[in-house]
């Protein structure tokens, strides 16, 4: 039996840092899955990510989220990154799973579907769009507003093999 998911890279932070980068991503898979287990050191800030160093206004996101008491949604277009709900707030209990479809296809825009949750705080789902037909070869992840990821945060990138 052949595994569907193949681990490409894992990074566990030994100290707090502002961003995490996966680079030189091979085009050998059909899709990517990125799993973040961790948090930031300042509080309720979203996780922002961008592809191939593109800092232009080429990203959009639609989010639905709730906290057990209320449910909300929002949408943003022409952003300089895709953003998810917050990672763990001053702790390592945030989990984010980002699915990146057709990342190596050079004829379509790139779509992400994500789930985010922080224990005792918020759970959500997000759909993101990068308006570029370039194959994704690098991903940069950072908390919003230049805060740091906590030491001990783990980032794992998987490739999904073609059937």
PDB file of C-alpha atoms in Angstrom:
ATOM      1  CA  UNK A   1       0.000   0.000   0.000  1.00  0.00           C
ATOM      2  CA  UNK A   2       1.348   3.417  -0.974  1.00  0.00           C
ATOM      3  CA  UNK A   3       0.844   6.382   1.337  1.00  0.00           C
ATOM      4  CA  UNK A   4      -1.287   9.217  -0.036  1.00  0.00           C
ATOM      5  CA  UNK A   5       0.361  11.923   2.063  1.00  0.00           C
ATOM      6  CA  UNK A   6       4.120  12.328   1.852  1.00  0.00           C
ATOM      7  CA  UNK A   7       5.861  14.538   4.395  1.00  0.00           C
ATOM      8  CA  UNK A   8       7.875  17.191   2.571  1.00  0.00           C
ATOM      9  CA  UNK A   9       9.235  19.163   5.539  1.00  0.00           C
ATOM     10  CA  UNK A  10       8.703  19.881   9.241  1.00  0.00           C
ATOM     11  CA  UNK A  11       9.889  22.872  11.241  1.00  0.00           C
ATOM     12  CA  UNK A  12       9.678  23.092  15.033  1.00  0.00           C
ATOM     13  CA  UNK A  13      10.730  26.433  16.446  1.00  0.00           C
ATOM     14  CA  UNK A  14      13.432  26.397  19.106  1.00  0.00           C
ATOM     15  CA  UNK A  15      12.789  30.069  19.841  1.00  0.00           C
ATOM     16  CA  UNK A  16      10.159  32.644  18.927  1.00  0.00           C
ATOM     17  CA  UNK A  17      10.373  33.944  15.370  1.00  0.00           C
ATOM     18  CA  UNK A  18       8.396  36.194  13.044  1.00  0.00           C
ATOM     19  CA  UNK A  19       7.809  33.879  10.091  1.00  0.00           C
ATOM     20  CA  UNK A  20       8.284  30.377   8.759  1.00  0.00           C
ATOM     21  CA  UNK A  21       9.142  29.672   5.134  1.00  0.00           C
ATOM     22  CA  UNK A  22       8.852  26.535   3.052  1.00  0.00           C
ATOM     23  CA  UNK A  23      10.841  26.990  -0.154  1.00  0.00           C
ATOM     24  CA  UNK A  24      11.898  24.973  -3.205  1.00  0.00           C
ATOM     25  CA  UNK A  25       8.588  23.080  -3.110  1.00  0.00           C
ATOM     26  CA  UNK A  26       8.624  20.375  -5.766  1.00  0.00           C
ATOM     27  CA  UNK A  27       5.811  20.195  -8.302  1.00  0.00           C
ATOM     28  CA  UNK A  28       5.638  16.402  -7.897  1.00  0.00           C
ATOM     29  CA  UNK A  29       2.277  16.324  -6.081  1.00  0.00           C
ATOM     30  CA  UNK A  30      -1.298  17.221  -6.961  1.00  0.00           C
ATOM     31  CA  UNK A  31      -2.089  19.152  -3.764  1.00  0.00           C
ATOM     32  CA  UNK A  32      -0.423  20.317  -0.560  1.00  0.00           C
ATOM     33  CA  UNK A  33      -1.549  20.123   3.073  1.00  0.00           C
ATOM     34  CA  UNK A  34       0.039  22.366   5.684  1.00  0.00           C
ATOM     35  CA  UNK A  35      -0.562  21.699   9.390  1.00  0.00           C
ATOM     36  CA  UNK A  36       0.297  24.265  12.051  1.00  0.00           C
ATOM     37  CA  UNK A  37       0.321  23.355  15.739  1.00  0.00           C
ATOM     38  CA  UNK A  38       1.229  26.361  17.819  1.00  0.00           C
ATOM     39  CA  UNK A  39       0.512  29.944  18.625  1.00  0.00           C
ATOM     40  CA  UNK A  40       1.714  33.507  18.701  1.00  0.00           C
ATOM     41  CA  UNK A  41       3.117  35.521  21.558  1.00  0.00           C
ATOM     42  CA  UNK A  42       0.807  38.513  21.560  1.00  0.00           C
ATOM     43  CA  UNK A  43      -2.784  37.397  21.442  1.00  0.00           C
ATOM     44  CA  UNK A  44      -5.653  37.170  19.020  1.00  0.00           C
ATOM     45  CA  UNK A  45      -3.884  37.647  15.675  1.00  0.00           C
ATOM     46  CA  UNK A  46      -4.647  35.812  12.467  1.00  0.00           C
ATOM     47  CA  UNK A  47      -2.177  33.604  10.632  1.00  0.00           C
ATOM     48  CA  UNK A  48      -1.201  35.250   7.355  1.00  0.00           C
ATOM     49  CA  UNK A  49       0.364  33.371   4.463  1.00  0.00           C
ATOM     50  CA  UNK A  50       1.499  34.186   0.959  1.00  0.00           C
ATOM     51  CA  UNK A  51       2.955  32.330  -1.981  1.00  0.00           C
ATOM     52  CA  UNK A  52       6.154  32.814  -3.986  1.00  0.00           C
ATOM     53  CA  UNK A  53       6.965  36.092  -2.245  1.00  0.00           C
ATOM     54  CA  UNK A  54       3.957  37.810  -3.848  1.00  0.00           C
ATOM     55  CA  UNK A  55       3.136  40.856  -1.693  1.00  0.00           C
ATOM     56  CA  UNK A  56       0.686  42.368  -4.217  1.00  0.00           C
ATOM     57  CA  UNK A  57      -3.068  42.703  -3.673  1.00  0.00           C
ATOM     58  CA  UNK A  58      -3.724  39.300  -5.253  1.00  0.00           C
ATOM     59  CA  UNK A  59      -5.372  37.421  -2.390  1.00  0.00           C
ATOM     60  CA  UNK A  60      -8.956  37.053  -1.163  1.00  0.00           C
ATOM     61  CA  UNK A  61     -10.477  35.177   1.770  1.00  0.00           C
ATOM     62  CA  UNK A  62     -13.938  34.271   3.063  1.00  0.00           C
ATOM     63  CA  UNK A  63     -14.182  33.127   6.689  1.00  0.00           C
ATOM     64  CA  UNK A  64     -16.894  31.599   8.889  1.00  0.00           C
ATOM     65  CA  UNK A  65     -16.206  31.264  12.600  1.00  0.00           C
ATOM     66  CA  UNK A  66     -17.803  30.903  15.991  1.00  0.00           C
ATOM     67  CA  UNK A  67     -16.976  30.685  19.667  1.00  0.00           C
ATOM     68  CA  UNK A  68     -19.869  28.654  21.099  1.00  0.00           C
ATOM     69  CA  UNK A  69     -21.924  31.771  21.765  1.00  0.00           C
ATOM     70  CA  UNK A  70     -22.044  33.555  18.424  1.00  0.00           C
ATOM     71  CA  UNK A  71     -21.283  32.863  14.776  1.00  0.00           C
ATOM     72  CA  UNK A  72     -19.793  35.323  12.308  1.00  0.00           C
ATOM     73  CA  UNK A  73     -18.451  35.575   8.801  1.00  0.00           C
ATOM     74  CA  UNK A  74     -16.367  38.053   6.858  1.00  0.00           C
ATOM     75  CA  UNK A  75     -14.739  38.484   3.502  1.00  0.00           C
ATOM     76  CA  UNK A  76     -11.771  40.457   2.222  1.00  0.00           C
ATOM     77  CA  UNK A  77     -10.574  41.003  -1.325  1.00  0.00           C
ATOM     78  CA  UNK A  78      -7.408  42.516  -2.805  1.00  0.00           C
ATOM     79  CA  UNK A  79      -5.325  41.602   0.235  1.00  0.00           C
ATOM     80  CA  UNK A  80      -1.537  41.157   0.336  1.00  0.00           C
ATOM     81  CA  UNK A  81      -1.965  37.718   1.985  1.00  0.00           C
ATOM     82  CA  UNK A  82      -4.552  35.066   2.865  1.00  0.00           C
ATOM     83  CA  UNK A  83      -5.384  35.092   6.562  1.00  0.00           C
ATOM     84  CA  UNK A  84      -6.870  32.469   8.863  1.00  0.00           C
ATOM     85  CA  UNK A  85      -8.334  32.729  12.329  1.00  0.00           C
ATOM     86  CA  UNK A  86      -5.895  33.204  15.165  1.00  0.00           C
ATOM     87  CA  UNK A  87      -3.396  30.620  16.208  1.00  0.00           C
ATOM     88  CA  UNK A  88      -3.065  29.781  19.905  1.00  0.00           C
ATOM     89  CA  UNK A  89      -2.998  32.902  22.030  1.00  0.00           C
ATOM     90  CA  UNK A  90       0.082  32.923  24.233  1.00  0.00           C
ATOM     91  CA  UNK A  91       0.016  29.121  24.208  1.00  0.00           C
ATOM     92  CA  UNK A  92       0.562  26.241  21.801  1.00  0.00           C
ATOM     93  CA  UNK A  93      -3.052  25.053  21.567  1.00  0.00           C
ATOM     94  CA  UNK A  94      -3.894  26.438  18.102  1.00  0.00           C
ATOM     95  CA  UNK A  95      -4.351  24.007  15.199  1.00  0.00           C
ATOM     96  CA  UNK A  96      -4.647  25.103  11.584  1.00  0.00           C
ATOM     97  CA  UNK A  97      -4.968  22.794   8.562  1.00  0.00           C
ATOM     98  CA  UNK A  98      -4.524  24.390   5.143  1.00  0.00           C
ATOM     99  CA  UNK A  99      -5.350  22.449   1.965  1.00  0.00           C
ATOM    100  CA  UNK A 100      -3.835  23.945  -1.193  1.00  0.00           C
ATOM    101  CA  UNK A 101      -5.412  22.577  -4.366  1.00  0.00           C
ATOM    102  CA  UNK A 102      -3.674  22.258  -7.748  1.00  0.00           C
ATOM    103  CA  UNK A 103      -0.638  24.140  -6.411  1.00  0.00           C
ATOM    104  CA  UNK A 104       1.614  23.133  -9.324  1.00  0.00           C
ATOM    105  CA  UNK A 105      -0.941  23.761 -12.096  1.00  0.00           C
ATOM    106  CA  UNK A 106       0.199  26.690 -14.247  1.00  0.00           C
ATOM    107  CA  UNK A 107      -3.183  27.445 -15.857  1.00  0.00           C
ATOM    108  CA  UNK A 108      -5.462  28.118 -12.860  1.00  0.00           C
ATOM    109  CA  UNK A 109      -5.641  30.409  -9.846  1.00  0.00           C
ATOM    110  CA  UNK A 110      -4.802  28.703  -6.530  1.00  0.00           C
ATOM    111  CA  UNK A 111      -7.503  27.903  -3.969  1.00  0.00           C
ATOM    112  CA  UNK A 112      -7.064  27.083  -0.287  1.00  0.00           C
ATOM    113  CA  UNK A 113      -9.547  25.511   2.116  1.00  0.00           C
ATOM    114  CA  UNK A 114      -8.624  25.762   5.778  1.00  0.00           C
ATOM    115  CA  UNK A 115      -9.828  24.849   9.245  1.00  0.00           C
ATOM    116  CA  UNK A 116      -8.666  26.713  12.315  1.00  0.00           C
ATOM    117  CA  UNK A 117      -9.287  26.343  16.009  1.00  0.00           C
ATOM    118  CA  UNK A 118      -7.929  27.479  19.303  1.00  0.00           C
ATOM    119  CA  UNK A 119      -9.032  25.464  22.322  1.00  0.00           C
ATOM    120  CA  UNK A 120     -11.454  27.419  24.481  1.00  0.00           C
ATOM    121  CA  UNK A 121     -11.702  30.262  21.955  1.00  0.00           C
ATOM    122  CA  UNK A 122     -12.753  29.982  18.304  1.00  0.00           C
ATOM    123  CA  UNK A 123     -13.304  27.471  15.522  1.00  0.00           C
ATOM    124  CA  UNK A 124     -13.576  28.417  11.882  1.00  0.00           C
ATOM    125  CA  UNK A 125     -13.371  27.548   8.220  1.00  0.00           C
ATOM    126  CA  UNK A 126     -11.795  29.679   5.528  1.00  0.00           C
ATOM    127  CA  UNK A 127     -11.602  29.674   1.732  1.00  0.00           C
ATOM    128  CA  UNK A 128      -8.732  31.588   0.160  1.00  0.00           C
ATOM    129  CA  UNK A 129      -7.784  32.526  -3.383  1.00  0.00           C
ATOM    130  CA  UNK A 130      -4.443  33.560  -4.857  1.00  0.00           C
ATOM    131  CA  UNK A 131      -5.048  35.198  -8.200  1.00  0.00           C
ATOM    132  CA  UNK A 132      -1.979  33.831  -9.961  1.00  0.00           C
ATOM    133  CA  UNK A 133      -1.424  30.974 -12.385  1.00  0.00           C
ATOM    134  CA  UNK A 134       2.186  30.484 -11.216  1.00  0.00           C
ATOM    135  CA  UNK A 135       3.027  27.136  -9.653  1.00  0.00           C
ATOM    136  CA  UNK A 136       3.560  27.504  -5.904  1.00  0.00           C
ATOM    137  CA  UNK A 137       7.216  26.977  -5.014  1.00  0.00           C
ATOM    138  CA  UNK A 138       7.336  28.747  -1.636  1.00  0.00           C
ATOM    139  CA  UNK A 139       5.016  29.554   1.271  1.00  0.00           C
ATOM    140  CA  UNK A 140       5.650  32.137   4.002  1.00  0.00           C
ATOM    141  CA  UNK A 141       3.573  31.972   7.218  1.00  0.00           C
ATOM    142  CA  UNK A 142       3.463  34.773   9.774  1.00  0.00           C
ATOM    143  CA  UNK A 143       1.103  36.025  12.460  1.00  0.00           C
ATOM    144  CA  UNK A 144      -0.532  39.330  11.515  1.00  0.00           C
ATOM    145  CA  UNK A 145       0.980  42.621  12.617  1.00  0.00           C
ATOM    146  CA  UNK A 146       4.566  41.394  12.993  1.00  0.00           C
ATOM    147  CA  UNK A 147       4.116  39.368  16.169  1.00  0.00           C
ATOM    148  CA  UNK A 148       6.134  36.172  16.664  1.00  0.00           C
ATOM    149  CA  UNK A 149       5.328  32.480  16.576  1.00  0.00           C
ATOM    150  CA  UNK A 150       5.928  30.882  19.963  1.00  0.00           C
ATOM    151  CA  UNK A 151       8.889  28.627  20.575  1.00  0.00           C
ATOM    152  CA  UNK A 152       7.667  25.035  20.197  1.00  0.00           C
ATOM    153  CA  UNK A 153       5.240  25.820  17.340  1.00  0.00           C
ATOM    154  CA  UNK A 154       5.365  23.086  14.676  1.00  0.00           C
ATOM    155  CA  UNK A 155       4.754  23.456  10.935  1.00  0.00           C
ATOM    156  CA  UNK A 156       4.482  20.375   8.687  1.00  0.00           C
ATOM    157  CA  UNK A 157       4.035  20.425   4.910  1.00  0.00           C
ATOM    158  CA  UNK A 158       2.693  17.332   3.120  1.00  0.00           C
ATOM    159  CA  UNK A 159       2.351  16.580  -0.565  1.00  0.00           C
ATOM    160  CA  UNK A 160      -0.618  14.551  -1.816  1.00  0.00           C
ATOM    161  CA  UNK A 161       0.358  12.087  -4.516  1.00  0.00           C
ATOM    162  CA  UNK A 162      -1.670  11.702  -7.686  1.00  0.00           C
ATOM    163  CA  UNK A 163      -4.030   8.733  -7.707  1.00  0.00           C
TER     164      UNK A 163
END
